[in-house]
Amino acid sequence: MRKILYKGGELDLEYDVVIGLEVHVELSTKTKMYCGCKNIFGGRVNSNCCEICLGMPGTLPTVNKKAVEYAIKAGLAFGCTINKKTSFARKNYFYPDLPKSYQISQANFPLCVGGFVEILLDEGRKTKKVNLRQIHMEEDAGKLIHDESLGLTLVDYNRAGVPLIEIVSMPDLESAQEVKTYLETIRNTLMCLGVSDCRMQEGSMRCDVNISLKPKGSEVLGTRCEIKNVGSFNGAFKAVECEINRQKGILNAGGQIEQITMRWDESKNDNVIMREKESADDYRYFEEPDLPILEIDGAEIERIKKTIPELPNAKLARLMQDYGIVYADANLLVSNLDKCGVFESVVKLAKCAPNKVANWILGDVSRILNEKNIELKDSKLNVRNFSQMLELIEEGKISNTAGKTVLEEIMEEDIAPLEVIEKNGLAQINDEEALKAIAAEVLSTNPQISELYNKGKTNILGFAVGQCMKLSKGQGNPVIFQKIVSDLIMRG
Ligand code: ADP
Ligand code: ZN
Ligand code: MG
């Protein structure tokens, strides 16, 4: 093992970081995986359950066709091979959130095998293929609610039986940043396919992170530890960093890594140990006797393939290439399809540079949405009004500042920007004579402006223009003001 000297003078060893992820994603089907109960988030506690998802004796599951279709769609998007024959398996364990005491998952014959997730690194200048082992189908468990005031744990089975796919990667990831980008790419892709809403805050996308270290260049993988159920991109990032440091500490001190299972504790900002690692054998997997082997028609796979839209990485590259949008902005746009859709329509419709359109969407539009805590589709913004507003600014009919006021209104109701301008007296004054009168008044009430300017303090002009804007109630054209003010000072 090669030893290198760190800045602090301490001896440290060089390691390769090896990470593999198991990502669980809830599918946004109307009903659950093996019964007809509604698949919705946040319904009244224990109102969306039946004998089947509660595991009553004598009930039988049936497979949700739409869930299989969504899983195939995801598999195709990631270049997996779709197994024409696939079967379900029981994963047996007892936990209060699992009323059947087993989860119907897949083991030996998963639906999708192979494939890869391509991630963009280094501001989009590099790509990396993270290989997948498989994508299989399974069902979610219920939700335990630990109520400290009651001193009780409550259980809500609404989530029990919600369809999930589990995307299992090969151990190809090498850093916290790669993990974060990998998760973002999966989320953007699945949202783009319309198979999941991937709302991490609602738990519809979670991941288990497996991490090990090995001496740099070694062929043999080290012992891995697993962090279960990480529910946010930043959580995943921090959990990985913490775990790499913990393992480094142990190895550098000459210790050995024990294979343990942890969970990320947001409040402690650290991983906490849950248990020693369980193995596949512990679950006593066996083929599900209540469900037949599922045979999938090749024509059906072809049909699903045709429904796959342009995927995020391709979209991102196109935004950069066709519209000159910088990587960071393009990345933000592809991670929100509604914003991206508005961007593309407005760019085609409005006489306004694409990067300005992107700036408005990622700047003021996003700010207003955040302030109201709503999504774009919940606002009244439409492409027609938004385009007109941008053109009015381009044509100098309103200032940028007035544009923000117009934007607030057209996001609130479907009203023509011209009407907003009329109503609020926002039209920009470009008439030189009118502006000159205002500038003259500013200069006579603030004689220090001319004095300072003549002493060489030319940046006083900014203040002067500010005063002119104020006096014109924001309606004066600042570019013309600037010219007029300096002309007036020069002429004394
Ligand atoms: P389990 O059955 O415990 O979930 P798997 O063999 O299915 O284990 O692997 C789960 C995940 O762990 C996969 O994403 C895989 O890439 C990853 N993995 C396996 N071995 C290692 C290792 N030594 N270091 C890091 N990740 C690993
Ligand atoms: Zn049910
Ligand atoms: Mg695992």
CSV table of N, CA, C and O and ligand atoms in Angstrom, one decimal, residues 35 37 50 53, ligand 2:
chain,number,residue,atom,x,y,z
A,35,CYS,N,-53.1,-5.0,-5.7
A,35,CYS,CA,-54.5,-4.9,-5.4
A,35,CYS,C,-55.0,-3.6,-6.1
A,35,CYS,O,-54.3,-2.8,-6.7
A,37,CYS,N,-56.3,-0.9,-4.6
A,37,CYS,CA,-56.4,0.2,-3.7
A,37,CYS,C,-55.7,1.4,-4.4
A,37,CYS,O,-54.8,1.3,-5.1
A,50,CYS,N,-56.8,-2.7,1.7
A,50,CYS,CA,-57.8,-3.7,1.6
A,50,CYS,C,-57.3,-5.0,2.2
A,50,CYS,O,-56.1,-5.1,2.6
A,53,CYS,N,-53.7,-5.9,0.5
A,53,CYS,CA,-52.5,-5.2,0.9
A,53,CYS,C,-52.3,-5.3,2.4
A,53,CYS,O,-51.2,-5.0,2.9
B,2,ZN,ZN,-55.3,-3.0,-1.2
